[in-house]
XYZ file of C-alpha atoms in Angstrom:
410
model
C 27.347 -177.819 143.997
C 29.777 -180.207 145.656
C 30.587 -183.630 144.251
C 29.053 -185.366 147.297
C 25.544 -184.200 146.331
C 23.088 -185.862 143.988
C 23.909 -184.762 140.404
C 21.557 -182.423 138.551
C 20.362 -183.894 135.263
C 19.231 -182.288 132.000
C 17.586 -184.184 129.122
C 17.650 -182.615 125.646
C 17.801 -180.425 123.649
C 16.254 -182.600 120.904
C 12.465 -182.212 121.391
C 11.337 -185.788 122.057
C 8.673 -186.593 124.645
C 10.793 -189.325 126.235
C 13.032 -186.611 127.693
C 10.125 -185.306 129.789
C 9.261 -188.810 131.004
C 12.864 -189.588 131.955
C 13.153 -186.280 133.800
C 9.900 -186.969 135.648
C 11.177 -190.375 136.703
C 14.215 -188.809 138.351
C 12.186 -186.024 139.938
C 10.198 -188.671 141.778
C 13.505 -189.836 143.242
C 14.472 -186.388 144.441
C 16.778 -185.315 141.631
C 16.861 -181.858 140.135
C 16.010 -183.067 136.636
C 14.553 -181.233 133.662
C 13.905 -181.625 129.959
C 14.917 -178.846 127.575
C 13.977 -178.399 123.916
C 14.941 -176.042 121.128
C 11.417 -176.099 119.695
C 8.008 -177.728 119.971
C 7.033 -180.321 117.324
C 3.571 -180.063 115.832
C 2.372 -183.150 117.722
C 3.475 -181.722 121.105
C 2.696 -178.715 123.278
C 4.893 -176.544 125.491
C 3.821 -178.494 128.563
C 5.594 -181.546 127.152
C 8.935 -179.978 128.120
C 10.189 -178.329 131.290
C 12.326 -175.700 129.582
C 12.141 -174.127 126.146
C 15.246 -172.378 124.870
C 13.096 -169.776 123.110
C 11.625 -168.791 126.484
C 14.937 -168.792 128.369
C 16.748 -166.366 126.090
C 14.441 -164.283 123.885
C 16.002 -161.732 121.545
C 14.395 -158.309 122.024
C 11.254 -160.010 123.220
C 11.173 -162.419 120.292
C 11.719 -166.195 120.519
C 15.348 -167.257 120.592
C 16.942 -167.891 117.199
C 18.562 -171.227 117.996
C 20.690 -170.992 114.852
C 22.804 -168.139 116.223
C 26.126 -169.212 117.750
C 26.039 -166.429 120.341
C 22.674 -167.638 121.531
C 23.947 -171.184 121.850
C 26.834 -169.879 123.937
C 24.329 -168.147 126.231
C 22.396 -171.379 126.608
C 25.582 -173.338 127.276
C 26.696 -170.884 129.972
C 23.317 -171.342 131.642
C 23.123 -175.133 131.555
C 26.740 -175.627 132.612
C 25.981 -173.782 135.864
C 22.666 -175.495 136.527
C 23.303 -179.168 135.617
C 25.911 -181.901 135.959
C 24.824 -184.797 133.749
C 23.500 -184.217 130.235
C 21.431 -186.906 128.536
C 21.345 -186.334 124.778
C 20.896 -188.036 121.424
C 23.736 -188.424 118.925
C 22.831 -185.225 117.093
C 20.895 -181.994 117.580
C 23.144 -181.222 120.543
C 23.858 -177.843 122.113
C 26.597 -176.777 119.672
C 25.377 -178.361 116.441
C 25.734 -176.004 113.499
C 28.458 -173.908 115.147
C 32.262 -173.868 115.063
C 32.161 -175.517 118.500
C 30.336 -178.665 117.310
C 33.448 -180.859 117.719
C 34.410 -179.335 121.065
C 31.190 -179.958 122.988
C 32.523 -183.038 124.751
C 35.805 -181.366 125.737
C 33.932 -178.328 127.050
C 31.689 -180.577 129.134
C 34.743 -182.355 130.503
C 36.481 -179.067 131.276
C 33.639 -178.145 133.619
C 33.467 -181.601 135.206
C 30.219 -182.568 133.483
C 29.139 -185.983 132.189
C 27.343 -186.938 128.972
C 24.962 -189.880 128.515
C 23.788 -190.769 125.003
C 20.376 -192.357 124.315
C 19.534 -192.453 120.580
C 15.969 -192.058 119.374
C 16.349 -193.533 115.875
C 17.173 -191.282 112.944
C 20.079 -189.777 114.890
C 21.783 -193.187 114.817
C 20.658 -195.355 111.912
C 23.050 -195.382 108.950
C 20.940 -196.876 106.203
C 23.864 -198.676 104.567
C 24.608 -200.460 107.873
C 21.104 -201.650 108.795
C 20.941 -205.440 108.991
C 17.194 -205.871 108.427
C 16.548 -204.944 104.805
C 12.794 -204.580 105.343
C 13.492 -201.993 108.027
C 15.885 -200.185 105.664
C 13.273 -200.248 102.897
C 10.630 -198.631 105.075
C 12.997 -196.054 106.529
C 13.878 -195.000 102.982
C 10.161 -194.668 102.224
C 9.169 -192.824 105.398
C 12.324 -190.768 106.009
C 14.071 -190.539 102.620
C 16.049 -187.385 103.479
C 18.205 -189.332 105.937
C 19.696 -191.279 103.024
C 21.636 -188.125 102.177
C 22.598 -187.381 105.789
C 24.577 -190.572 106.373
C 27.965 -188.853 106.407
C 26.797 -186.355 109.032
C 25.162 -189.129 111.099
C 28.330 -191.226 111.023
C 30.391 -188.213 112.101
C 28.212 -187.551 115.155
C 27.849 -191.219 116.107
C 31.605 -191.750 115.910
C 32.239 -188.577 117.912
C 29.980 -189.433 120.832
C 30.936 -193.115 120.750
C 34.451 -191.977 121.634
C 33.698 -189.107 123.993
C 30.405 -189.890 125.769
C 30.726 -191.035 129.357
C 27.912 -193.554 128.931
C 25.781 -194.964 126.100
C 22.387 -196.713 126.183
C 21.435 -198.239 122.834
C 18.449 -200.463 123.658
C 17.704 -202.576 120.572
C 19.463 -200.128 118.234
C 22.578 -202.287 118.010
C 22.955 -202.379 114.195
C 26.559 -201.300 113.576
C 26.851 -199.959 117.138
C 30.451 -199.947 118.312
C 29.552 -199.573 121.961
C 26.905 -199.829 124.632
C 27.414 -199.670 128.388
C 24.192 -201.222 129.682
C 21.713 -203.546 127.984
C 18.049 -202.857 128.740
C 15.507 -204.221 126.271
C 14.163 -200.663 126.301
C 15.046 -197.632 128.461
C 11.606 -196.080 127.828
C 9.428 -195.283 130.817
C 5.945 -193.948 131.550
C 3.910 -192.971 134.597
C 2.129 -196.274 135.207
C -0.447 -194.564 137.428
C -1.843 -192.813 134.329
C -2.292 -196.080 132.415
C -4.628 -198.477 134.183
C -7.067 -200.932 132.695
C -10.551 -199.649 133.443
C -12.582 -202.766 132.695
C -12.663 -206.407 133.699
C -11.847 -209.277 131.352
C -13.867 -208.958 128.168
C -15.122 -212.309 126.948
C -15.558 -211.285 123.350
C -14.140 -213.949 121.011
C -15.002 -212.575 117.578
C -18.068 -214.806 117.403
C -20.271 -213.841 120.321
C -19.058 -210.231 120.267
C -16.645 -208.022 118.341
C -13.040 -207.770 119.553
C -11.505 -204.282 119.431
C -8.050 -204.069 117.828
C -6.082 -200.825 118.063
C -3.131 -199.664 115.967
C -1.481 -196.261 116.453
C 1.194 -195.622 113.798
C 3.364 -192.537 113.452
C 4.926 -193.875 110.239
C 2.773 -196.516 108.534
C 5.554 -198.265 106.624
C 7.800 -198.421 109.678
C 4.971 -199.992 111.670
C 3.773 -202.374 108.927
C 0.289 -200.838 108.836
C -0.531 -202.112 105.341
C -0.076 -205.742 106.453
C -2.148 -205.156 109.575
C -5.029 -203.680 107.583
C -4.915 -206.579 105.147
C -4.943 -209.205 107.915
C -7.863 -207.560 109.704
C -9.907 -207.390 106.498
C -9.231 -211.035 105.682
C -10.317 -212.112 109.164
C -13.470 -210.045 108.816
C -14.164 -211.674 105.447
C -13.895 -215.049 107.160
C -16.660 -214.054 109.560
C -14.839 -212.844 112.685
C -16.363 -209.810 114.370
C -13.702 -207.116 114.696
C -13.778 -203.432 115.561
C -10.556 -201.948 114.186
C -9.444 -198.567 115.558
C -6.687 -196.710 113.723
C -5.310 -193.863 115.831
C -3.243 -191.393 113.827
C -2.263 -187.841 114.759
C -4.483 -187.785 117.826
C -3.660 -186.420 121.303
C -2.116 -188.827 123.768
C -5.189 -188.480 125.963
C -7.279 -190.061 123.182
C -4.817 -192.927 122.880
C -4.829 -193.485 126.641
C -8.619 -193.429 126.865
C -8.924 -195.926 124.003
C -6.328 -198.352 125.322
C -7.557 -198.299 128.907
C -11.311 -198.488 128.257
C -12.188 -200.170 124.956
C -9.178 -201.923 123.422
C -8.745 -205.697 123.560
C -5.518 -205.951 121.513
C -2.809 -203.486 120.493
C -0.849 -204.179 117.320
C 2.163 -201.940 117.720
C 4.697 -202.612 114.959
C 5.583 -205.626 112.836
C 8.592 -204.376 110.840
C 10.981 -202.780 113.342
C 12.433 -205.188 115.907
C 11.448 -204.381 119.492
C 8.785 -202.143 120.937
C 8.362 -198.406 121.363
C 6.370 -196.104 123.595
C 3.063 -197.320 122.142
C 3.905 -200.881 123.156
C 4.741 -199.751 126.692
C 1.422 -197.933 126.908
C -0.467 -200.976 125.648
C 1.122 -203.300 128.182
C 0.535 -200.784 130.982
C -3.145 -200.760 129.985
C -3.372 -204.489 130.637
C -4.007 -205.627 127.061
C -1.924 -207.976 124.886
C 0.577 -206.272 122.592
C 1.882 -207.531 119.252
C 5.282 -206.409 117.974
C 8.222 -207.852 116.059
C 10.883 -209.941 117.826
C 11.716 -212.108 114.804
C 15.188 -210.646 114.111
C 17.383 -213.313 115.736
C 20.602 -211.293 115.629
C 18.899 -208.892 118.026
C 16.481 -211.078 119.969
C 19.131 -213.692 120.838
C 21.351 -211.026 122.390
C 18.539 -209.777 124.607
C 17.375 -213.259 125.567
C 20.856 -214.238 126.708
C 22.056 -211.069 128.386
C 18.926 -209.102 129.288
C 15.283 -209.762 130.189
C 13.550 -210.382 126.856
C 12.336 -213.796 128.022
C 10.153 -211.994 130.568
C 8.552 -209.815 127.891
C 4.952 -210.940 127.131
C 4.727 -209.242 123.731
C 3.536 -211.602 120.988
C 6.278 -211.604 118.350
C 4.586 -210.857 115.051
C 5.744 -210.301 111.475
C 3.831 -209.576 108.262
C 3.820 -213.349 107.663
C 2.305 -214.201 111.087
C 0.031 -211.226 111.772
C -3.156 -212.908 110.555
C -2.805 -216.141 112.536
C -1.581 -214.387 115.673
C -4.561 -212.069 115.538
C -6.876 -215.040 115.088
C -5.427 -216.748 118.181
C -5.804 -213.638 120.325
C -9.264 -212.753 119.036
C -10.697 -216.200 119.694
C -9.061 -216.722 123.094
C -10.074 -214.106 125.712
C -8.341 -216.134 128.440
C -5.017 -215.850 126.605
C -5.579 -212.126 126.239
C -6.152 -211.865 129.988
C -2.952 -213.737 130.838
C -0.849 -211.659 128.451
C -2.481 -208.416 129.581
C -1.798 -209.138 133.233
C 1.800 -210.106 132.478
C 2.251 -206.980 130.366
C 1.136 -204.753 133.213
C 3.568 -206.466 135.590
C 6.353 -206.212 133.022
C 5.942 -202.458 132.552
C 5.838 -201.883 136.301
C 9.097 -203.802 136.599
C 11.021 -202.621 133.526
C 9.389 -199.530 131.929
C 8.111 -197.516 134.884
C 9.565 -194.455 136.572
C 10.850 -196.829 139.244
C 12.663 -198.905 136.625
C 14.334 -195.953 134.906
C 15.395 -194.500 138.259
C 17.102 -197.788 139.088
C 18.795 -197.863 135.669
C 19.968 -194.276 136.045
C 21.144 -194.983 139.574
C 23.584 -197.523 138.186
C 24.773 -195.012 135.587
C 25.278 -192.464 138.335
C 27.314 -194.945 140.356
C 29.532 -195.610 137.365
C 30.230 -192.157 135.923
C 29.509 -189.744 138.787
C 30.582 -191.562 141.937
C 33.072 -193.755 140.040
C 32.161 -196.729 142.213
C 34.543 -199.612 141.391
C 31.770 -202.081 142.282
C 29.443 -200.692 139.627
C 28.818 -203.234 136.853
C 26.257 -201.793 134.397
C 26.999 -204.345 131.656
C 25.566 -207.028 133.947
C 22.850 -204.878 135.490
C 20.160 -206.714 133.475
C 21.969 -210.034 133.023
C 19.338 -212.675 133.763
C 21.975 -215.250 134.774
C 23.342 -212.920 137.459
C 21.415 -213.478 140.682
C 22.371 -209.977 141.832
C 20.975 -208.275 138.734
C 17.964 -205.968 138.727
C 15.969 -208.810 137.115
C 16.057 -210.795 140.363
C 15.202 -207.933 142.722
C 11.549 -208.403 141.801
C 9.490 -211.489 140.848
C 10.241 -212.906 137.406
C 7.424 -212.127 134.957
C 5.633 -215.341 133.930
C 3.542 -215.713 130.792
C 2.469 -218.521 128.412
C 4.631 -217.479 125.432
C 7.690 -219.406 124.257
C 10.346 -217.047 122.917
C 7.530 -214.531 122.489
C 5.477 -216.907 120.348
C 2.103 -218.433 121.131
C 2.699 -222.186 121.584
C 0.491 -224.729 119.866
C -0.488 -226.189 123.241
C -1.331 -223.440 125.664
C -0.774 -223.877 129.382
C -2.587 -220.945 130.920
C -2.144 -221.917 134.536
C 1.176 -220.910 135.986
């Protein structure tokens, strides 16, 4: 292709579902964009990825042995011809485990390609560098093997920090030496698949049970034990609650539950920020609870990004019970937060939003536009930022907390 054409983009090869969503977002904008994976996790299916390395290059009719260097060279020769920008995590890259592992960036550069890094979590976190000790504690419980991989993680993070053309960290800023744009979250979903199917439910825990949903992948990381305790205590006090715990179920089940029966989603109360579950909850038009209590992180995103527009109720193990009580007993508050959450996802976590974010990246690293300013792309004080291209999201929260005196008309 010639440099004056839209770049072709490949997400992978680490098998995470976000790669498929990001690729889909760009496809809607006319890009040649695909996700590629070196295997299919047990909680996914082949349809969750556009390309599987084992299907591209089978050995004598058998699935590709991704551990063989010669096979990785075959894959590299293919992708280097077909794509221009590669969006990867810090590790599990195309040459990991081979003698070429420390030459991947130079090889990409040799062929005029660009690399964008978006971490997913365990590829970045060095346990000794994590600021929030509760987060560290739960990571050591849920993913103890990574304690012994710190040297390898540091090596890859340092490598791509130097050689990547662009880095998007989101809220993973603990010990990060660099980021080139500051979204609260780069995650995106197809908002047309997540629509609230019912009108405002007037259940208040007294006249009718309120349905609370929690969908953890790692219980400790999400704070599930504190959520279960708070729900039981509220039940013991007489509130009517239907609690739905969704674990290891297909995404279709999650979507059906959130869009048809759920009144509240408790996403995570240990890790700071929100993940894909929180995006799905907001897109479904229900209030979402997640942790924004870590001031070293939340202050950064309030000042220089769009966190003040986020209608997620900031919740910790110490506040989960009272925040649940306030949401259970106030259906009007739930309605306001649900409506704001839907608007927020459409603005910041939709295919449209990621396409706009990627467009700025493209301007910077592909077209080398001197007017490109990704560090201020989401700066709320900049009247030319993405934040001000669409209406500011209004909600009744104050720094993501429910105020003592609610003003529900805005």
